[in-house]
Amino acid sequence: MKILIVYAHHEPKSFNAALLERSLKTLSRLGHEVKVSDLHAMNFNPVAGKDDFKARRFPDALQYDREQKYAHTHDAFADDIQAELDKLVWCDFLILQFPLWWFSVPAIMKGWIDRVFVNGVVYGTGRRMDAGGLKGRKAMMTITTGCYPEMVGPDGLLGDLDVNLWHLNSGTLAYAGFKVLAPFTAWSIHYTDHERRTRYLEEYAVRLEQLETAEPMFFHPLADFGSDWRLKPDVAPRTVGQHKKDSLCE
Ligand code: FAD
């Protein structure tokens, strides 16, 4: 497979860097072709703005997503965006690797998503979920945390991790059309010992060996929804994001 790893960590001696190094060794041993966008090393600009476009449809007032659509058809993206977009459409498999920051991606990776998941290619004009612009591809997040797994169990102090990550797994990756594999998570990295961290590196290599065979997470296909955008009455909700109103807790 052609694999793009988008990587957000500032420190070459970090545990994230060790995970990245292990993934590169493992994926090349398995015969995959790999490209890495090391966002800090690239000094990637995460702030979406007017300089992202070489030509504008609406020069008087910036409408960012509409300009993305125009830029795609007029070859008008700034060079750094076009280079990343080329890598994104090149890949069969996208890995987003990052330390969990405020239950999300660090800002540099959020900016990569904002600027590179462009309207007119990734989404827009009906491109979403199983009709998303990146359909046919797979994606997965590789995450390190400060928290313990018990804290993000369904009844944990911080709430279910699947709920916390819904905006990324569904709102970003599945929305763009990816089949999404469950995240690989290395837990409480600061509060564990060297031996456990070494085992995480081994476990990650095993996960990477299963990329082509692992069953993706379930997301409701567009066909499960009516013209009112809601699940059809005869379709039972099967995700953490969709649920029956009367099942909501107070
Ligand atoms: P590092 O600090 O780089 O490494 C941890 C340890 O691993 C170090 O002792 C290092 O020496 C060691 N190590 C390095 N290489 C190896 C190797 N090859 N083998 C074995 N050990 C090695 N956590 C949450 O759970 N939820 C949050 O919402 C959250 N929000 C945060 C927000 C911010 C702004 C910040 C700064 C942190 C937040 N955290 C949160 C914690 C964060 O997720 C962790 O700090 C991070 O995941 C740790 O990963 P790291 O790669 O930076 O670890």
mmCIF file of C-alpha atoms and ligand atoms in Angstrom:
data_model
loop_
_atom_site.group_PDB
_atom_site.id
_atom_site.type_symbol
_atom_site.label_atom_id
_atom_site.label_comp_id
_atom_site.label_asym_id
_atom_site.label_seq_id
_atom_site.Cartn_x
_atom_site.Cartn_y
_atom_site.Cartn_z
ATOM 1 C CA MET A 1 0.000 0.000 0.000
ATOM 2 C CA LYS A 2 0.911 3.636 -0.350
ATOM 3 C CA ILE A 3 0.884 5.012 3.204
ATOM 4 C CA LEU A 4 0.991 8.649 4.299
ATOM 5 C CA ILE A 5 1.909 9.314 7.925
ATOM 6 C CA VAL A 6 1.075 12.812 9.131
ATOM 7 C CA TYR A 7 3.089 13.296 12.280
ATOM 8 C CA ALA A 8 2.817 16.042 14.895
ATOM 9 C CA HIS A 9 5.520 16.077 17.576
ATOM 10 C CA HIS A 10 8.153 18.707 18.197
ATOM 11 C CA GLU A 11 10.768 16.529 19.986
ATOM 12 C CA PRO A 12 13.021 14.034 18.141
ATOM 13 C CA LYS A 13 13.718 12.184 21.452
ATOM 14 C CA SER A 14 10.033 11.803 22.276
ATOM 15 C CA PHE A 15 8.118 8.567 22.625
ATOM 16 C CA ASN A 16 6.126 9.648 19.584
ATOM 17 C CA ALA A 17 9.369 9.803 17.618
ATOM 18 C CA ALA A 18 10.140 6.239 18.760
ATOM 19 C CA LEU A 19 6.700 5.116 17.545
ATOM 20 C CA LEU A 20 7.284 6.817 14.199
ATOM 21 C CA GLU A 21 10.690 5.181 13.810
ATOM 22 C CA ARG A 22 9.214 1.766 14.623
ATOM 23 C CA SER A 23 6.409 2.286 12.106
ATOM 24 C CA LEU A 24 8.828 3.229 9.324
ATOM 25 C CA LYS A 25 10.910 0.085 9.954
ATOM 26 C CA THR A 26 7.830 -2.136 10.136
ATOM 27 C CA LEU A 27 6.029 -0.720 7.101
ATOM 28 C CA SER A 28 9.128 -0.900 4.906
ATOM 29 C CA ARG A 29 9.744 -4.506 6.023
ATOM 30 C CA LEU A 30 6.177 -5.273 4.942
ATOM 31 C CA GLY A 31 6.854 -3.770 1.498
ATOM 32 C CA HIS A 32 4.687 -0.653 1.821
ATOM 33 C CA GLU A 33 5.631 2.646 0.206
ATOM 34 C CA VAL A 34 5.619 5.349 2.884
ATOM 35 C CA LYS A 35 5.647 9.147 2.856
ATOM 36 C CA VAL A 36 5.838 11.189 6.066
ATOM 37 C CA SER A 37 4.618 14.712 6.634
ATOM 38 C CA ASP A 38 6.581 15.645 9.761
ATOM 39 C CA LEU A 39 4.689 18.852 10.467
ATOM 40 C CA HIS A 40 7.112 20.400 12.977
ATOM 41 C CA ALA A 41 10.175 19.503 10.888
ATOM 42 C CA MET A 42 8.428 21.090 7.887
ATOM 43 C CA ASN A 43 7.504 24.132 9.965
ATOM 44 C CA PHE A 44 4.021 23.612 8.544
ATOM 45 C CA ASN A 45 1.843 26.711 8.711
ATOM 46 C CA PRO A 46 -1.387 25.646 10.454
ATOM 47 C CA VAL A 47 -3.265 28.943 10.078
ATOM 48 C CA ALA A 48 -5.772 29.076 7.228
ATOM 49 C CA GLY A 49 -5.785 32.470 5.503
ATOM 50 C CA LYS A 50 -5.909 34.490 2.319
ATOM 51 C CA ASP A 51 -2.370 33.609 1.264
ATOM 52 C CA ASP A 52 -3.526 30.015 0.784
ATOM 53 C CA PHE A 53 -4.852 30.992 -2.654
ATOM 54 C CA LYS A 54 -2.962 32.289 -5.691
ATOM 55 C CA ALA A 55 -6.238 33.391 -7.305
ATOM 56 C CA ARG A 56 -9.601 34.218 -5.745
ATOM 57 C CA ARG A 57 -13.204 33.848 -6.798
ATOM 58 C CA PHE A 58 -14.356 36.287 -4.107
ATOM 59 C CA PRO A 59 -11.544 38.846 -3.796
ATOM 60 C CA ASP A 60 -13.524 41.238 -1.590
ATOM 61 C CA ALA A 61 -14.229 38.954 1.365
ATOM 62 C CA LEU A 62 -12.552 35.636 2.085
ATOM 63 C CA GLN A 63 -14.931 32.647 2.036
ATOM 64 C CA TYR A 64 -12.357 30.001 2.814
ATOM 65 C CA ASP A 65 -14.185 26.807 1.860
ATOM 66 C CA ARG A 66 -15.577 28.297 -1.366
ATOM 67 C CA GLU A 67 -12.116 29.496 -2.330
ATOM 68 C CA GLN A 68 -10.815 25.975 -1.765
ATOM 69 C CA LYS A 69 -13.252 24.695 -4.353
ATOM 70 C CA TYR A 70 -12.213 27.430 -6.790
ATOM 71 C CA ALA A 71 -8.508 26.876 -6.155
ATOM 72 C CA HIS A 72 -8.826 23.178 -6.936
ATOM 73 C CA THR A 73 -10.332 23.832 -10.372
ATOM 74 C CA HIS A 74 -7.994 26.784 -11.119
ATOM 75 C CA ASP A 75 -4.730 25.287 -9.894
ATOM 76 C CA ALA A 76 -4.516 28.116 -7.382
ATOM 77 C CA PHE A 77 -3.531 26.531 -4.056
ATOM 78 C CA ALA A 78 -0.441 27.795 -2.268
ATOM 79 C CA ASP A 79 2.435 25.409 -2.927
ATOM 80 C CA ASP A 80 2.520 23.952 0.606
ATOM 81 C CA ILE A 81 -1.171 23.010 0.449
ATOM 82 C CA GLN A 82 -0.906 21.522 -3.044
ATOM 83 C CA ALA A 83 2.091 19.414 -1.996
ATOM 84 C CA GLU A 84 0.161 17.966 0.972
ATOM 85 C CA LEU A 85 -3.019 17.480 -1.069
ATOM 86 C CA ASP A 86 -1.016 15.547 -3.672
ATOM 87 C CA LYS A 87 0.265 13.241 -0.921
ATOM 88 C CA LEU A 88 -3.237 12.833 0.507
ATOM 89 C CA VAL A 89 -4.805 11.737 -2.792
ATOM 90 C CA TRP A 90 -1.714 9.597 -3.519
ATOM 91 C CA CYS A 91 -2.118 7.433 -0.424
ATOM 92 C CA ASP A 92 -4.209 4.301 0.081
ATOM 93 C CA PHE A 93 -3.836 4.576 3.848
ATOM 94 C CA LEU A 94 -3.542 7.652 6.056
ATOM 95 C CA ILE A 95 -2.080 7.535 9.568
ATOM 96 C CA LEU A 96 -2.493 10.583 11.789
ATOM 97 C CA GLN A 97 0.037 10.273 14.633
ATOM 98 C CA PHE A 98 -0.007 12.683 17.560
ATOM 99 C CA PRO A 99 -0.019 13.085 21.357
ATOM 100 C CA LEU A 100 -3.587 13.631 22.558
ATOM 101 C CA TRP A 101 -3.904 17.329 23.435
ATOM 102 C CA TRP A 102 -7.140 18.502 24.996
ATOM 103 C CA PHE A 103 -8.795 15.368 23.644
ATOM 104 C CA SER A 104 -7.929 16.347 20.132
ATOM 105 C CA VAL A 105 -5.067 16.764 17.690
ATOM 106 C CA PRO A 106 -2.392 19.388 18.450
ATOM 107 C CA ALA A 107 -3.049 22.693 16.684
ATOM 108 C CA ILE A 108 -0.433 22.073 14.005
ATOM 109 C CA MET A 109 -2.305 18.947 12.892
ATOM 110 C CA LYS A 110 -5.706 20.634 13.122
ATOM 111 C CA GLY A 111 -4.306 23.276 10.783
ATOM 112 C CA TRP A 112 -3.085 20.580 8.386
ATOM 113 C CA ILE A 113 -6.620 19.162 8.287
ATOM 114 C CA ASP A 114 -8.218 22.607 7.852
ATOM 115 C CA ARG A 115 -5.936 23.549 4.960
ATOM 116 C CA VAL A 116 -5.481 20.168 3.232
ATOM 117 C CA PHE A 117 -8.879 18.432 3.548
ATOM 118 C CA VAL A 118 -10.189 20.773 0.864
ATOM 119 C CA ASN A 119 -13.665 21.458 -0.386
ATOM 120 C CA GLY A 120 -14.111 20.136 -3.910
ATOM 121 C CA VAL A 121 -11.784 17.165 -3.372
ATOM 122 C CA VAL A 122 -12.305 15.734 0.115
ATOM 123 C CA TYR A 123 -15.854 16.980 0.696
ATOM 124 C CA GLY A 124 -18.517 19.190 -0.868
ATOM 125 C CA THR A 125 -21.205 18.740 -3.547
ATOM 126 C CA GLY A 126 -22.490 15.570 -1.907
ATOM 127 C CA ARG A 127 -19.054 14.174 -1.090
ATOM 128 C CA ARG A 128 -19.453 12.887 2.452
ATOM 129 C CA MET A 129 -19.280 9.635 4.449
ATOM 130 C CA ASP A 130 -19.450 6.616 2.099
ATOM 131 C CA ALA A 131 -19.590 9.065 -0.836
ATOM 132 C CA GLY A 132 -16.696 11.154 0.567
ATOM 133 C CA GLY A 133 -13.966 12.343 -1.758
ATOM 134 C CA LEU A 134 -11.378 9.956 -0.256
ATOM 135 C CA LYS A 135 -13.524 6.813 -0.454
ATOM 136 C CA GLY A 136 -11.646 3.648 -1.269
ATOM 137 C CA ARG A 137 -8.928 4.595 1.197
ATOM 138 C CA LYS A 138 -8.407 3.683 4.851
ATOM 139 C CA ALA A 139 -7.217 5.748 7.810
ATOM 140 C CA MET A 140 -6.234 5.323 11.444
ATOM 141 C CA MET A 141 -5.062 7.495 14.319
ATOM 142 C CA THR A 142 -2.002 6.645 16.399
ATOM 143 C CA ILE A 143 -2.297 8.370 19.753
ATOM 144 C CA THR A 144 -0.328 8.714 22.957
ATOM 145 C CA THR A 145 -2.106 9.877 26.087
ATOM 146 C CA GLY A 146 -1.473 11.194 29.542
ATOM 147 C CA CYS A 147 -4.629 9.578 30.909
ATOM 148 C CA TYR A 148 -5.115 5.996 32.033
ATOM 149 C CA PRO A 149 -7.482 3.801 29.984
ATOM 150 C CA GLU A 150 -9.869 3.446 32.963
ATOM 151 C CA MET A 151 -10.416 7.220 32.933
ATOM 152 C CA VAL A 152 -11.902 7.039 29.436
ATOM 153 C CA GLY A 153 -13.984 3.905 29.821
ATOM 154 C CA PRO A 154 -17.754 4.338 29.275
ATOM 155 C CA ASP A 155 -18.210 5.183 32.980
ATOM 156 C CA GLY A 156 -14.774 6.746 33.471
ATOM 157 C CA LEU A 157 -13.943 10.123 34.963
ATOM 158 C CA LEU A 158 -13.296 11.727 31.582
ATOM 159 C CA GLY A 159 -15.992 9.952 29.577
ATOM 160 C CA ASP A 160 -15.821 7.357 26.827
ATOM 161 C CA LEU A 161 -12.781 7.848 24.568
ATOM 162 C CA ASP A 162 -14.843 6.809 21.526
ATOM 163 C CA VAL A 163 -17.186 9.718 22.297
ATOM 164 C CA ASN A 164 -14.249 12.074 22.840
ATOM 165 C CA LEU A 165 -12.720 11.056 19.501
ATOM 166 C CA TRP A 166 -15.981 11.007 17.518
ATOM 167 C CA HIS A 167 -15.178 14.396 15.961
ATOM 168 C CA LEU A 168 -12.028 12.905 14.419
ATOM 169 C CA ASN A 169 -13.089 9.344 13.611
ATOM 170 C CA SER A 170 -16.481 10.341 12.215
ATOM 171 C CA GLY A 171 -16.461 14.125 11.759
ATOM 172 C CA THR A 172 -13.159 14.155 9.890
ATOM 173 C CA LEU A 173 -11.982 10.741 8.639
ATOM 174 C CA ALA A 174 -15.249 8.907 7.932
ATOM 175 C CA TYR A 175 -16.804 12.163 6.668
ATOM 176 C CA ALA A 176 -13.999 12.376 4.101
ATOM 177 C CA GLY A 177 -14.862 8.861 2.908
ATOM 178 C CA PHE A 178 -12.153 6.842 4.654
ATOM 179 C CA LYS A 179 -12.814 3.423 6.115
ATOM 180 C CA VAL A 180 -11.520 4.045 9.630
ATOM 181 C CA LEU A 181 -9.630 1.541 11.768
ATOM 182 C CA ALA A 182 -9.823 1.827 15.554
ATOM 183 C CA PRO A 183 -7.026 4.030 16.909
ATOM 184 C CA PHE A 184 -3.799 2.590 18.237
ATOM 185 C CA THR A 185 -3.394 4.069 21.698
ATOM 186 C CA ALA A 186 -0.305 4.087 23.914
ATOM 187 C CA TRP A 187 -1.676 5.043 27.317
ATOM 188 C CA SER A 188 -0.365 7.242 30.129
ATOM 189 C CA ILE A 189 3.042 7.479 28.552
ATOM 190 C CA HIS A 190 4.588 9.586 31.318
ATOM 191 C CA TYR A 191 3.160 7.470 34.124
ATOM 192 C CA THR A 192 4.314 4.085 32.932
ATOM 193 C CA ASP A 193 7.773 2.526 32.871
ATOM 194 C CA HIS A 194 10.361 1.867 30.182
ATOM 195 C CA GLU A 195 9.372 -1.794 29.912
ATOM 196 C CA ARG A 196 5.713 -0.960 29.242
ATOM 197 C CA ARG A 197 6.691 1.722 26.707
ATOM 198 C CA THR A 198 8.906 -0.826 24.933
ATOM 199 C CA ARG A 199 5.938 -3.196 24.783
ATOM 200 C CA TYR A 200 3.831 -0.431 23.211
ATOM 201 C CA LEU A 201 6.406 -0.231 20.425
ATOM 202 C CA GLU A 202 6.066 -3.999 19.856
ATOM 203 C CA GLU A 203 2.260 -3.818 19.971
ATOM 204 C CA TYR A 204 2.295 -1.009 17.429
ATOM 205 C CA ALA A 205 4.363 -3.103 15.029
ATOM 206 C CA VAL A 206 1.784 -5.905 15.359
ATOM 207 C CA ARG A 207 -1.087 -3.449 14.678
ATOM 208 C CA LEU A 208 0.698 -2.230 11.571
ATOM 209 C CA GLU A 209 1.052 -5.801 10.310
ATOM 210 C CA GLN A 210 -2.773 -6.011 10.406
ATOM 211 C CA LEU A 211 -3.562 -2.809 8.508
ATOM 212 C CA GLU A 212 -4.807 -4.620 5.417
ATOM 213 C CA THR A 213 -6.922 -7.197 7.249
ATOM 214 C CA ALA A 214 -8.339 -5.347 10.274
ATOM 215 C CA GLU A 215 -12.098 -4.764 10.269
ATOM 216 C CA PRO A 216 -12.911 -1.033 10.075
ATOM 217 C CA MET A 217 -15.137 0.712 12.616
ATOM 218 C CA PHE A 218 -18.817 0.878 11.748
ATOM 219 C CA PHE A 219 -20.347 4.124 10.547
ATOM 220 C CA HIS A 220 -23.867 4.352 9.223
ATOM 221 C CA PRO A 221 -23.897 4.635 5.420
ATOM 222 C CA LEU A 222 -25.818 7.482 3.764
ATOM 223 C CA ALA A 223 -28.531 4.978 2.820
ATOM 224 C CA ASP A 224 -29.428 4.637 6.531
ATOM 225 C CA PHE A 225 -30.613 8.279 6.636
ATOM 226 C CA GLY A 226 -33.810 9.818 5.330
ATOM 227 C CA SER A 227 -34.244 13.067 3.414
ATOM 228 C CA ASP A 228 -34.567 14.787 6.827
ATOM 229 C CA TRP A 229 -30.901 13.838 7.485
ATOM 230 C CA ARG A 230 -31.949 11.545 10.362
ATOM 231 C CA LEU A 231 -31.701 7.787 10.756
ATOM 232 C CA LYS A 232 -34.645 6.113 9.077
ATOM 233 C CA PRO A 233 -37.212 4.916 11.639
ATOM 234 C CA ASP A 234 -36.419 1.253 10.963
ATOM 235 C CA VAL A 235 -32.633 1.683 11.384
ATOM 236 C CA ALA A 236 -31.313 1.123 14.896
ATOM 237 C CA PRO A 237 -28.412 3.426 15.868
ATOM 238 C CA ARG A 238 -25.144 1.504 16.077
ATOM 239 C CA THR A 239 -22.531 4.143 16.843
ATOM 240 C CA VAL A 240 -21.565 6.278 19.825
ATOM 241 C CA GLY A 241 -22.564 9.351 17.809
ATOM 242 C CA GLN A 242 -26.086 8.343 16.882
ATOM 243 C CA HIS A 243 -28.484 7.323 19.623
ATOM 244 C CA LYS A 244 -32.162 7.333 20.409
ATOM 245 C CA LYS A 245 -33.285 10.518 22.144
ATOM 246 C CA ASP A 246 -34.928 8.615 24.995
ATOM 247 C CA SER A 247 -31.610 6.848 25.711
ATOM 248 C CA LEU A 248 -29.868 10.139 26.566
ATOM 249 C CA CYS A 249 -28.728 10.493 30.157
ATOM 250 C CA GLU A 250 -29.498 13.635 32.098
HETATM 251 P P1 FAD B 1 7.475 11.963 25.851
HETATM 252 O O1 FAD B 1 7.412 12.999 26.891
HETATM 253 O O2 FAD B 1 8.308 12.249 24.651
HETATM 254 O O3 FAD B 1 7.976 10.582 26.413
HETATM 255 C C1 FAD B 1 7.495 9.976 27.575
HETATM 256 C C2 FAD B 1 8.579 9.075 28.086
HETATM 257 O O4 FAD B 1 8.925 8.086 27.075
HETATM 258 C C3 FAD B 1 9.871 9.822 28.408
HETATM 259 O O5 FAD B 1 10.333 9.388 29.685
HETATM 260 C C4 FAD B 1 10.819 9.379 27.304
HETATM 261 O O6 FAD B 1 12.165 9.405 27.726
HETATM 262 C C5 FAD B 1 10.342 7.958 27.037
HETATM 263 N N1 FAD B 1 10.810 7.400 25.758
HETATM 264 C C6 FAD B 1 11.227 8.076 24.652
HETATM 265 N N2 FAD B 1 11.637 7.195 23.716
HETATM 266 C C7 FAD B 1 11.457 5.967 24.232
HETATM 267 C C8 FAD B 1 11.701 4.645 23.739
HETATM 268 N N3 FAD B 1 12.214 4.418 22.513
HETATM 269 N N4 FAD B 1 11.394 3.596 24.524
HETATM 270 C C9 FAD B 1 10.864 3.786 25.771
HETATM 271 N N5 FAD B 1 10.648 4.993 26.302
HETATM 272 C C10 FAD B 1 10.934 6.090 25.534
HETATM 273 N N6 FAD B 1 -3.351 13.676 27.799
HETATM 274 C C11 FAD B 1 -4.609 13.151 27.763
HETATM 275 O O7 FAD B 1 -4.762 11.968 28.044
HETATM 276 N N7 FAD B 1 -5.680 13.893 27.396
HETATM 277 C C12 FAD B 1 -5.553 15.202 27.046
HETATM 278 O O8 FAD B 1 -6.555 15.837 26.710
HETATM 279 C C13 FAD B 1 -4.255 15.796 27.098
HETATM 280 N N8 FAD B 1 -4.080 17.098 26.776
HETATM 281 C C14 FAD B 1 -2.813 17.625 26.747
HETATM 282 C C15 FAD B 1 -2.654 18.946 26.332
HETATM 283 C C16 FAD B 1 -1.382 19.490 26.254
HETATM 284 C C17 FAD B 1 -1.215 20.902 25.751
HETATM 285 C C18 FAD B 1 -0.240 18.708 26.627
HETATM 286 C C19 FAD B 1 1.153 19.290 26.557
HETATM 287 C C20 FAD B 1 -0.403 17.408 27.046
HETATM 288 C C21 FAD B 1 -1.681 16.846 27.104
HETATM 289 N N9 FAD B 1 -1.877 15.507 27.476
HETATM 290 C C22 FAD B 1 -3.147 14.978 27.472
HETATM 291 C C23 FAD B 1 -0.722 14.616 27.755
HETATM 292 C C24 FAD B 1 -0.063 14.134 26.443
HETATM 293 O O9 FAD B 1 -0.969 13.350 25.712
HETATM 294 C C25 FAD B 1 1.205 13.360 26.748
HETATM 295 O O10 FAD B 1 2.130 14.272 27.305
HETATM 296 C C26 FAD B 1 1.814 12.712 25.510
HETATM 297 O O11 FAD B 1 0.915 11.794 24.924
HETATM 298 C C27 FAD B 1 3.095 12.000 25.839
HETATM 299 O O12 FAD B 1 3.686 11.506 24.656
HETATM 300 P P2 FAD B 1 5.121 12.050 24.192
HETATM 301 O O13 FAD B 1 5.553 11.371 22.933
HETATM 302 O O14 FAD B 1 5.119 13.555 24.165
HETATM 303 O O15 FAD B 1 5.982 11.566 25.424
#
